[in-house]
Every structure is written in structure tokens, then in C-alpha cells.
Coordinates of C-alpha atoms and ligand atoms in Angstrom, one line a residue:
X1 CA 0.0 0.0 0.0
X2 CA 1.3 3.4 -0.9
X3 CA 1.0 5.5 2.4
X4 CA 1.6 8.7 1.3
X5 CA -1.2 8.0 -1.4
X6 CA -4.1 6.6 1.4
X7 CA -2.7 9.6 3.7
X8 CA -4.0 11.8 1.0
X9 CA -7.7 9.5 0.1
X10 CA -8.1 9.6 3.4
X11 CA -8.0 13.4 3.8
X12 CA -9.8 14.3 0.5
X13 CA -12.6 11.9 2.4
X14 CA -12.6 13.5 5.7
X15 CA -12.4 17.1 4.4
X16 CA -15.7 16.1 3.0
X17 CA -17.0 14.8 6.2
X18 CA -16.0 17.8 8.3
X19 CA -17.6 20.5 5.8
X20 CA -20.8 18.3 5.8
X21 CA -20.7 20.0 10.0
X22 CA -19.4 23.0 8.6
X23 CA -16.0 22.6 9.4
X24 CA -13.3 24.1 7.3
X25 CA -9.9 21.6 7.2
X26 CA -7.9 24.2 5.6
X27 CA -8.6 26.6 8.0
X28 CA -7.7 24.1 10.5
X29 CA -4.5 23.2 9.5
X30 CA -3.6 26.4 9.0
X31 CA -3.7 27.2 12.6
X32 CA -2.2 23.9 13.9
X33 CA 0.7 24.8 11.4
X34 CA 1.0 27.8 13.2
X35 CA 0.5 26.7 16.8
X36 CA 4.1 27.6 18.4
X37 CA 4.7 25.3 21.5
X38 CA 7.2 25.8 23.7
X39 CA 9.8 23.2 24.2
X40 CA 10.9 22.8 27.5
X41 CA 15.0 22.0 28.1
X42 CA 14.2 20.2 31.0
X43 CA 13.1 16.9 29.9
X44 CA 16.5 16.4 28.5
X45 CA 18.1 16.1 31.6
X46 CA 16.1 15.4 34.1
X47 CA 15.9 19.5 35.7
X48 CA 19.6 19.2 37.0
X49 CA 20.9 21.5 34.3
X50 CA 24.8 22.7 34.2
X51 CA 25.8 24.8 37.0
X52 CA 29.3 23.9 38.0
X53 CA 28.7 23.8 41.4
X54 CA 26.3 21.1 40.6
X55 CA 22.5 21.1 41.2
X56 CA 22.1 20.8 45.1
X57 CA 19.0 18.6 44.4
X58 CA 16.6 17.9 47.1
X59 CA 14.5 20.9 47.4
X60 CA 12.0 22.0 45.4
X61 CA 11.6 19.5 42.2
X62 CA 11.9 15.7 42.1
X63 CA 12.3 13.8 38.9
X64 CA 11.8 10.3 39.0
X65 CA 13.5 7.5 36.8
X66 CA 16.9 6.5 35.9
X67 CA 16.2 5.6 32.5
X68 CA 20.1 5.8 30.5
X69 CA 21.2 8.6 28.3
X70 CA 20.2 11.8 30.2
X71 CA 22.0 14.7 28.4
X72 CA 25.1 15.8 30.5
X73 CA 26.1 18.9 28.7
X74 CA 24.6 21.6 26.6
X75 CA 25.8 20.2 23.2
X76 CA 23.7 17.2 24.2
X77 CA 20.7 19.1 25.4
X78 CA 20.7 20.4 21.6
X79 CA 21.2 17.4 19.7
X80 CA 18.2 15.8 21.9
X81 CA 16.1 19.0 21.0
X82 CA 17.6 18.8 17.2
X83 CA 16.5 15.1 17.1
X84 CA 12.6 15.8 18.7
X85 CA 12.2 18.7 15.8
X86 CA 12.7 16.1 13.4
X87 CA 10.0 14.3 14.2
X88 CA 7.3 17.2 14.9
X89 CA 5.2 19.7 12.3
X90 CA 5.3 23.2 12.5
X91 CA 7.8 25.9 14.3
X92 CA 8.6 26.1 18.1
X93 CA 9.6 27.7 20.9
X94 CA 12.6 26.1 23.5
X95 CA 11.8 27.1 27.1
X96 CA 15.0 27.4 29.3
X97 CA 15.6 27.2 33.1
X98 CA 18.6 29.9 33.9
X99 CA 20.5 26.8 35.6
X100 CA 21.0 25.6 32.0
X101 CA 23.5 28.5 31.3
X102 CA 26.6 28.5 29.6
X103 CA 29.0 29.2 32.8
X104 CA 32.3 28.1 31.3
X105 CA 33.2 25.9 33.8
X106 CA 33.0 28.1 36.4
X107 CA 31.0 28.6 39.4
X108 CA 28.6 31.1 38.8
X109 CA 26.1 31.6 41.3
X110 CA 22.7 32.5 40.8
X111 CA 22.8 36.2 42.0
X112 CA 25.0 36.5 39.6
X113 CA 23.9 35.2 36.4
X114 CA 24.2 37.7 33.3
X115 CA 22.7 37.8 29.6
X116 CA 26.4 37.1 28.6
X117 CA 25.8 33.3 29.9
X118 CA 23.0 32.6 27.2
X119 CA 24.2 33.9 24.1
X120 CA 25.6 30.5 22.9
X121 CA 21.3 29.6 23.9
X122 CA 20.2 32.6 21.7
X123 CA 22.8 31.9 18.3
X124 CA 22.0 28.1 18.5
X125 CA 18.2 28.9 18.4
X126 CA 18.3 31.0 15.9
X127 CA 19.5 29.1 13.7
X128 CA 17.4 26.1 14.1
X129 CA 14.6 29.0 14.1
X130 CA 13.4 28.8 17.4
X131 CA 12.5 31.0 20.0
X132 CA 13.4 31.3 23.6
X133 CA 11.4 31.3 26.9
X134 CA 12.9 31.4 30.0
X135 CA 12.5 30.8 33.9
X136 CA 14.3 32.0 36.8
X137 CA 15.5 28.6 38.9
X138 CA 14.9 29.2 42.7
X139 CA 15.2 24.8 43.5
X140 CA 17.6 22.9 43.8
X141 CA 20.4 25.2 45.6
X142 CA 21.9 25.5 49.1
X143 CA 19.6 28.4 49.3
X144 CA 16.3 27.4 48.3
X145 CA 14.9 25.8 51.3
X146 CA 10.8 25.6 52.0
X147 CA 11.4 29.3 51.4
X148 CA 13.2 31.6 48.7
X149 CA 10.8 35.1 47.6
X150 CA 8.8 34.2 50.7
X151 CA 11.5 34.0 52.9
X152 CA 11.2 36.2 56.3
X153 CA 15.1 35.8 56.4
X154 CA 16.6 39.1 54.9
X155 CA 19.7 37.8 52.7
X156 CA 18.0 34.9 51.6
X157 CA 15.1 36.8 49.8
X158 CA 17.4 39.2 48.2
X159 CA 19.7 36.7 46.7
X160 CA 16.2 35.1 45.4
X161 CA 15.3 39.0 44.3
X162 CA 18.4 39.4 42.5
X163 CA 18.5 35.8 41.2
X164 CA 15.2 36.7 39.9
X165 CA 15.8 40.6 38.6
X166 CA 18.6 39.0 36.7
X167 CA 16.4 36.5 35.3
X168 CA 14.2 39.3 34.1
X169 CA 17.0 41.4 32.3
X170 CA 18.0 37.9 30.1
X171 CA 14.7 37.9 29.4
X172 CA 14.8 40.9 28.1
X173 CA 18.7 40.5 26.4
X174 CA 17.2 37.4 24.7
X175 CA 13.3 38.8 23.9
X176 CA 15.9 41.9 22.1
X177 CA 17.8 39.6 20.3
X178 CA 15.4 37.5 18.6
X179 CA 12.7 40.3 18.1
X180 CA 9.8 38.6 19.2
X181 CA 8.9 38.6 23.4
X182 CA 10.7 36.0 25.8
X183 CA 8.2 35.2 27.9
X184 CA 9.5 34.7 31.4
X185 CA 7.7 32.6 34.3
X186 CA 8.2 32.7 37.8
X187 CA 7.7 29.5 39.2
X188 CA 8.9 29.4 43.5
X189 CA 8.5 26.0 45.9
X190 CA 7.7 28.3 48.7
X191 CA 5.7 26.9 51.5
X192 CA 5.1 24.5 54.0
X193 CA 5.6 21.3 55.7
X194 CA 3.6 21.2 58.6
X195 CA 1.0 23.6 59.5
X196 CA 1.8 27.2 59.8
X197 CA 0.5 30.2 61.4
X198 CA 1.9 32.6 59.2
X199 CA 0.1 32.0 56.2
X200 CA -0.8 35.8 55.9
X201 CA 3.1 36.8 56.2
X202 CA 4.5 35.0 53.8
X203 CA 2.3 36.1 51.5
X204 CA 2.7 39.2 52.1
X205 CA 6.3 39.1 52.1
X206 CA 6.3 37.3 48.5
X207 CA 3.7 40.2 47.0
X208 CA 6.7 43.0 48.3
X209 CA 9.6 40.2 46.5
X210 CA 7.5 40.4 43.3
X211 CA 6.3 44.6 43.4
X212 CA 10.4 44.4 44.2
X213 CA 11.3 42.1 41.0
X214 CA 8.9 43.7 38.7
X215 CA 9.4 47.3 39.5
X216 CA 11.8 47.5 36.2
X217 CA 9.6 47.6 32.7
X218 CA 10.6 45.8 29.9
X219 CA 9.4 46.0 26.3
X220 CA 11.5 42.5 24.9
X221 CA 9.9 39.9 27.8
X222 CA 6.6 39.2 29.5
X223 CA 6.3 38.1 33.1
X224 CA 4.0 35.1 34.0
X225 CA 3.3 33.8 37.4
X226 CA 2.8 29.9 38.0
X227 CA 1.1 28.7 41.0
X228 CA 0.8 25.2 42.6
X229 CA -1.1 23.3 44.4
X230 CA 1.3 21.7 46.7
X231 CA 5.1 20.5 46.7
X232 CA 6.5 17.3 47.6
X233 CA 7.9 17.7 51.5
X234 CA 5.8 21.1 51.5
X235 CA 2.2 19.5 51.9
X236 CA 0.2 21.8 54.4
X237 CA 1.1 25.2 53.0
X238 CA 1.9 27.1 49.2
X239 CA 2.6 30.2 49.6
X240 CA 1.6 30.6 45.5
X241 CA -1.2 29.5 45.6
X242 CA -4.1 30.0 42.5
X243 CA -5.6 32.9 44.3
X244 CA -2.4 34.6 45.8
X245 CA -1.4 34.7 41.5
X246 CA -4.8 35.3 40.7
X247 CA -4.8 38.3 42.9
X248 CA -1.5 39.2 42.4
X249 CA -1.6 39.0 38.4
X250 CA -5.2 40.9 38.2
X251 CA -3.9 43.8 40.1
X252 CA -0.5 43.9 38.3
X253 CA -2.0 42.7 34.8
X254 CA 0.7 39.7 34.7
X255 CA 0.1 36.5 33.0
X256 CA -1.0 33.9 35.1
X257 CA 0.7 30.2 34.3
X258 CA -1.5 27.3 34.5
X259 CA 0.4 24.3 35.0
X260 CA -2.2 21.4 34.0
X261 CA -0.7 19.5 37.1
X262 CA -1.1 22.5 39.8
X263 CA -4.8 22.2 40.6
X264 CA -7.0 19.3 41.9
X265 CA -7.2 16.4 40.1
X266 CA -11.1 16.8 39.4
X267 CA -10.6 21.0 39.0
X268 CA -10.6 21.7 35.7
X269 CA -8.1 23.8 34.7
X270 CA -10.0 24.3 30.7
X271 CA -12.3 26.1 32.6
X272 CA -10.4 28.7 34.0
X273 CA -9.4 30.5 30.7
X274 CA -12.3 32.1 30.4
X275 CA -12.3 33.7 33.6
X276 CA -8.8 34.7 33.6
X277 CA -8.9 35.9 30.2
X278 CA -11.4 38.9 31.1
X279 CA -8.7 39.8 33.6
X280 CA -5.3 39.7 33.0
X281 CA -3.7 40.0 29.2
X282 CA -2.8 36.9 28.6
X283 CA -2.5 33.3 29.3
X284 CA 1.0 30.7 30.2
X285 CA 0.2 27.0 29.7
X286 CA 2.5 24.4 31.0
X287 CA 0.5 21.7 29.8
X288 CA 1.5 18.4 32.0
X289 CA -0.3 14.7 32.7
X290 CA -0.9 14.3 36.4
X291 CA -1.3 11.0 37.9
X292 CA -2.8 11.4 40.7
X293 CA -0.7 14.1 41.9
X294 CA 1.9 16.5 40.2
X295 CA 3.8 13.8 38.8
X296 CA 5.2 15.5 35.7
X297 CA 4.1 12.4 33.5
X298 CA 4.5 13.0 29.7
X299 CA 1.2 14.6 27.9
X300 CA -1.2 12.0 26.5
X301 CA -4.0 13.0 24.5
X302 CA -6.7 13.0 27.5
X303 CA -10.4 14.6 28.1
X304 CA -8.6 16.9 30.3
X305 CA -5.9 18.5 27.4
X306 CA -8.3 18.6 24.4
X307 CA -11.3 20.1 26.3
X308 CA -8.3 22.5 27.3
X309 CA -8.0 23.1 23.6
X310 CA -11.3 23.7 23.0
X311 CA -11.4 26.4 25.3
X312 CA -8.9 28.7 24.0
X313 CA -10.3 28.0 20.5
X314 CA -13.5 28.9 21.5
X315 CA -13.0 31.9 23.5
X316 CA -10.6 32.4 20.1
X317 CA -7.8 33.4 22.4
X318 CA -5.0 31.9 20.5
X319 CA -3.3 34.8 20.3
X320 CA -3.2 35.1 24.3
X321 CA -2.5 32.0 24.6
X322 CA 0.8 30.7 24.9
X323 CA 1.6 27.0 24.9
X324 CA 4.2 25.6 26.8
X325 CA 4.6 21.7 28.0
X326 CA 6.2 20.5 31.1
X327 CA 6.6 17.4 32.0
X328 CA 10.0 15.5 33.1
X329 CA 9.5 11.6 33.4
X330 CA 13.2 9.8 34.0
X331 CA 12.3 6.7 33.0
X332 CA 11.6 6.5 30.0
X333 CA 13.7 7.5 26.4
X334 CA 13.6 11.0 27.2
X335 CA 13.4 12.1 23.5
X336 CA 10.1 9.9 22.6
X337 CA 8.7 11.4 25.8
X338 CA 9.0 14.6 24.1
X339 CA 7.9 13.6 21.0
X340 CA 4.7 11.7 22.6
X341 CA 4.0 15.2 24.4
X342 CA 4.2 17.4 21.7
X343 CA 2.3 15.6 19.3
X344 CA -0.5 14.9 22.1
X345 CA -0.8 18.5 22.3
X346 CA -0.9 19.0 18.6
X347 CA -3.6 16.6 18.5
X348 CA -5.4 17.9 21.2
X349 CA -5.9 21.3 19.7
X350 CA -6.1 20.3 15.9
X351 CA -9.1 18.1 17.2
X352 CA -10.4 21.7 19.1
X353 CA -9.8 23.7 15.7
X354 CA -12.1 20.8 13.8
X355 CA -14.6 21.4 16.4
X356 CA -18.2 22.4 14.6
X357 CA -18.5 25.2 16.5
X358 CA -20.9 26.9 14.2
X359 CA -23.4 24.3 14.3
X360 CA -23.3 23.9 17.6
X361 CA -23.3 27.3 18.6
X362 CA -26.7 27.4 17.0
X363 CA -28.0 24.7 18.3
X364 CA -26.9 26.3 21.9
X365 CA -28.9 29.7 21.1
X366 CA -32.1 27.5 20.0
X367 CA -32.5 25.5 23.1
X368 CA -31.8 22.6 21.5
X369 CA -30.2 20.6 23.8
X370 CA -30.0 17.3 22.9
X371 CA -28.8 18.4 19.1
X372 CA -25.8 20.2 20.9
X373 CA -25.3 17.1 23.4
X374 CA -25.3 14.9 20.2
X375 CA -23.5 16.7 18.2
X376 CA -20.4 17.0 20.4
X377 CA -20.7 13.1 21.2
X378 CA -20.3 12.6 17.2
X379 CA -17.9 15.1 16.8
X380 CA -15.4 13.0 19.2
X381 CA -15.1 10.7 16.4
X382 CA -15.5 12.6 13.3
X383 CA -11.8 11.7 11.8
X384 CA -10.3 14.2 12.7
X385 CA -6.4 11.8 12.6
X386 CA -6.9 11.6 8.8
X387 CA -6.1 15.6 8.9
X388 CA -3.4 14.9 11.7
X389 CA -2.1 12.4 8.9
X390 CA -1.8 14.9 6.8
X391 CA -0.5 17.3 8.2
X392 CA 2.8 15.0 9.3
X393 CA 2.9 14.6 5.5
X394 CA 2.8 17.8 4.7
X395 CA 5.3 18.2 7.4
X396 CA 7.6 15.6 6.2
X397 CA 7.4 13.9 9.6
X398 CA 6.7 10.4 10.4
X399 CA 3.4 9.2 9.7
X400 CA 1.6 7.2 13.2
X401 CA 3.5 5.4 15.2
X402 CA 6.5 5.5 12.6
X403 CA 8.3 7.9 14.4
X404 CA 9.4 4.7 17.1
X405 CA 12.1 3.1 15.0
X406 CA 13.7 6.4 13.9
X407 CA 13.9 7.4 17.5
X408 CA 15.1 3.6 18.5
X409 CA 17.9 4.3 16.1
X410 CA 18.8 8.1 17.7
X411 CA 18.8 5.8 21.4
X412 CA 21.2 3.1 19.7
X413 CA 23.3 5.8 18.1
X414 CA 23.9 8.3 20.5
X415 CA 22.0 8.2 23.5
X416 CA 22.7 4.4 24.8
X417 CA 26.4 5.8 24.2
X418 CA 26.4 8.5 26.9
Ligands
RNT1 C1 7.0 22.9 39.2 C2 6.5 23.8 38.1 C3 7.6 24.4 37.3 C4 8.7 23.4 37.0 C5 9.7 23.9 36.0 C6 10.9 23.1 35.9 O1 5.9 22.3 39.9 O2 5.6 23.2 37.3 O3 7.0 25.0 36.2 O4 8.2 22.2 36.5 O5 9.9 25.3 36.2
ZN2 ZN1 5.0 24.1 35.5

């Protein structure tokens, strides 16, 4: 059978399909062909990074798995990214932690980062046309503790403040650089082990960290604020929570990150864009797969990501939307893991931007329930992976499941070497 030739019946026959609903496939894959995602570097190597003095570990973020071939250095943090674009449609974004700098062996701390340590970051994305996020890293350091921003202890907050500041002006040096916004998130552990009767003040300390870290405007970078639910070792108490962000991010008009793992497992987190979109500009996703807590697993294509999807696409917020993955599961080849993630995601919202939203908007404003309740349930399996099909094709990226062996080759090649 030629595959390239049924890719193509396939599609001629669903385009049909979708505009008996009223659904326009071009118009569809135009948008999925545009939809940027941004590539987290963190899946690579398991959040250590390259900091001379090594990453303290411990506090803050857990990765799980020792599966072989993490990459060790930043040459093979971009080979692993190099390989993962080869197997994915459309043009992205790479998301770095500022532990991943370039500190020429030597031990720079994190008060003391400068724009000067990611420039080799900025030239090597450039020309593999990407574009750069970035985060300030406040885990995995002597210093972090149960609390950084948050932290009632003088000199520990202001290294945090000037780790973060720093963070902020790279942003910006990088943002400059490739002409087109790095958009920055701010992402803190802070809380609580056991209970605490301070709740109040360390909130209030973090709101004068952040009024402190923000107080310099930028025109190259965007600030977004991530909360959580809870940490590992910090169960009773976040001092980020959804509504100290919330708060803080309506008042200040920052972008709020929703991490699909940071909210409780039956909350749903498609819901909230709505809301948050009416009051702050725009919208962070670090889109995850929790199991049954924050466990960082690697996106599938679940209820929970493509009703996600369908929310942005129907409050047409694309362009406030930015879409980010994070995920970091050890155990597994860490390059199919991105690969899985990112093409989950594509998936999810292709399957939102084939959604017959005319139809059943109209059915909605009639009262006709049922129609609209049917209509959705068929829509689940209009075939909506003959258009996914196509657009790998059109892509020149492996059709299905075809993309195992080439990645089984990468592992035997390079990775199993390491
Ligand atoms: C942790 C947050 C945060 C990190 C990354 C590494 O719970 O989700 O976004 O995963 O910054
Ligand atoms: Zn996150």
C-alpha cells in the first residue's frame, strides 16, 4: 500500500465529512501549522541543568527514573532537541531554566547570572529558528529551602530577588535579540511542611519580593506567574497559591501560568481560561499529565488537554495564549517522551480547531439541547487523525507510530552511548 497516497484519500474523504458540519480543514490546518509550542529544556536532563557547582538537588523538584542517556552537557541538550524537531510539524519555541547556562566551567552563582551566559542559547536557536522562553531557577540550591521570595530571612530573599531581577534582564537581552517577546515565568517551591501560622506573612512578604522584581519595565519579555497546588515535602502550605497569583496578576496585569498539574485532580483547569482571560492579558500554559498528583508524567491526549484546547479555541484566544509543555519523566527515552508530548498536544488542539462550533453554537442559542449534546458526542469521532495524517505529511514527519524506530535508532546511536 502506498502510504503517502491513502494519507492523501483519506483526507480528501474527511475534508468532505468535516464540511458536511461546517468545518473548514484548511482553516484548521492552517492554525495547527502555526500553533508555536514551547519546548521545554528540562526533559533532556532530568531538571539538573549545568551549574558547575552542581545542582544541590533535594529541594524543590523531584524527577523520577533513571532511564540511561540523560543529556550531561549543553551540546547534548541540543542534539536531543535537534533530534525531537525532526519528528514534529510546524515551528517552536525552547523554554530554558537559567541553571542551563553556559557558565564556562565556572561557578557562577545565581545572583550573579548575566545575559552574557546565554548567548551560545540565543545563536544556536536562531538558527534552528526557534525561539526562547525562560525561567528563573529558585530549587535545587543550598539556598532554596521551604522558602526563597517568601523567605522572612533578609539575605535569603534578596539573593532570590536578585537571582530573579537578573532572570528578568535575560529575558529581556534574549526577547531583544530575537525580536519577538521571551516570555519569562516565575515559578517558586515556597511553602510549607507542617502547619503554619503565618500563612498571611509570607504572603505578604512574596507580594513586596514580586512589586520588588517587577518594578523595572521591559518592552523585549513578558512576566507570567505559575502557581501550585502543593510541593513534595511542602504538603500543608503554598505560599503561591491560584488565588495569591490570581490576585496578584489581576492587580498587576501579569500573565497567570496554568500548569495542567497544579490544581486538583477533578478542578478543571479548561475552565479557567475564560475567567482569567477577562482579567489579566494573557495566558502561560505548562501543559502536563498528572497521575494522581503533580507527577510530571508525559502529555497524553486526555479529556482533560483537548477540552483544554477547545477552550482557548472557542474563547478564540489563541493569540493570548501561549503554549508551553512540562513534563520531566526519568524513565523512560527521554526524547520519545517529548515527541509523545508534543504531538499529544498537537492533537489535542487540531481536534479543538475541527470542532463544529458553528453548528453547535446554533443549536446552543435554539434550546436545543439534545442536538448540541449529540453533536459534540459525534464530533469525538469525526476523523479528525486523517487531517493529523496529513499534516505529518505535509510536514515531512513520520506518519503514526512510525516515528518509534527512527527514535530507536537516535537511542542506539547516541544516547545508549552516553
Ligand atoms: C513545578 C513547576 C515548574 C517546573 C519547571 C521546571 O511544579 O511546574 O514549572 O516544573 O519550572
Ligand atoms: Zn509548571
Amino acid at each position: 500500500m502506498n502510504k503517502k497516497l491513502s494519507v492523501q484519500q483519506a483526507f480528501d474523504l474527511a475534508k468532505e465529512r468535516y464540511a458536511a458540519v461546517g468545518v473548514d480543514v484548511e482553516q484548521a490546518l492552517k492554525h495547527i501549522q502555526q500553533l508555536s509550542i514551547s519546548l521545554h529544556c528540562w526533559q533532556t536532563d532530568d531538571v539538573v541543568g549545568f551549574e558547575s557547582a552542581g545542582n544541590q538537588g533535594g529541594s524543590g523538584i523531584q524527577a523520577t527514573g533513571n532511564y540511561p542517556g540523560r543529556a550531561r552537557n549543553i551540546g547534548e541538550v541540543q542534539a536531543d532537541i535537534e533530534e525531537v524537531l525532526t519528528h514534529i510539524g510546524g515551528t517552536h519555541r525552547f523554554n530554558l531554566h537559567a541553571i542551563y547556562g553556559d557558565f564556562g566551567g565556572k561557578v557562577v552563582d545565581r545572583n550573579q547570572i548575566l545575559p552574557e551566559h546565554f548567548t551560545g542559547w540565543m545563536e544556536w536557536a536562531k538558527e534552528h529558528n526557534l525561539k526562547i522562553d525562560f525561567n528563573s531557577s529558585s530549587f535545587g540550591h543550598a539556598k532554596s529551602g521551604n522558602l526563597t521570595l517568601a523567605n522572612p530571612d533578609k539575605d535569603i530573599r534578596d539573593f532570590w530577588i536578585e537571582h530573579t531581577k537578573r532572570s528578568r534582564a535575560i529575558s529581556e537581552a534574549i526577547g531583544k535579540f530575537q525580536e519577538d517577546p521571551c516570555i519569562m515565568n516565575l515559578w517558586i517551591h515556597d511553602g510549607a511542611k507542617d502547619l503554619t501560622v503565618n500563612r498571611y506573612k509570607y504572603r505578604q512578604i512574596l507580594e513586596q519580593s514580586l512589586d520588588e522584581i517587577f518594578a523595572t519595565p521591559y518592552k523585549n519579555m513578558k512576566d507570567c506567574i505559575e502557581s501550585k497546588l502543593f510541593g513534595i515535602a511542602l504538603e500543608s502550605y503554598t505560599v503561591g497559591s491560584h488565588d495569591f497569583y490570581m490576585g496578584y496578576g489581576v492587580k498587576n496585569q501579569k500573565i497567570i501560568t496554568l500548569d495542567t498539574g497544579h490544581f486538583h485532580l477533578t478542578e478543571s483547569v479548561a475552565d479557567k481560561i475564560s475567567s482569567l482571560l477577562l482579567f489579566t492579558p494573557e495566558i502561560m500554559l505548562h501543559v502536563s499529565r498528572p497521575v494522581r498528583w503533580d507527577s510530571d508524567h508525559v502529555v497524553t491526549l486526555n479529556e482533560e488537554i483537548i477540552e483544554l484546547a477547545r477552550e482557548i479555541v472557542r474563547a478564540d484566544a489563541l493569540n493570548k495564549v501561549h503554549v508551553g509543555l512540562d513534563f520531566f519523566d526519568a524513565s523512560i527515552n527521554r526524547i520519545g517522551a517529548y515527541v509523545i508530548g508534543v504531538r499529544a498536544t498537537q492533537k489535542a488542539f487540531l481536534q479543538a480547531f475541527l470542532e463544529p462550533l458553528e453548528t453547535l453554537r446554533a443549536y446552543e442559542a435554539n434550546e436545543q439541547h439534545f442536538e448540541r449534546l449529540a453533536l459534540l458526542e459525534e464530533a469525538k469521532s469525526l476523523p479528525w487523525n486523517a487531517v493529523w495524517d496529513y499534516f505529518c505529511l505535509k510536514n515531512d514527519v513520520e506518519i503514526g507510530e512510525d516515528f518509534i524506530p527512527a527514535i530507536q535508532q537516535y537511542e542506539k546511536n547516541i544516547t545508549s552511548k552516553r
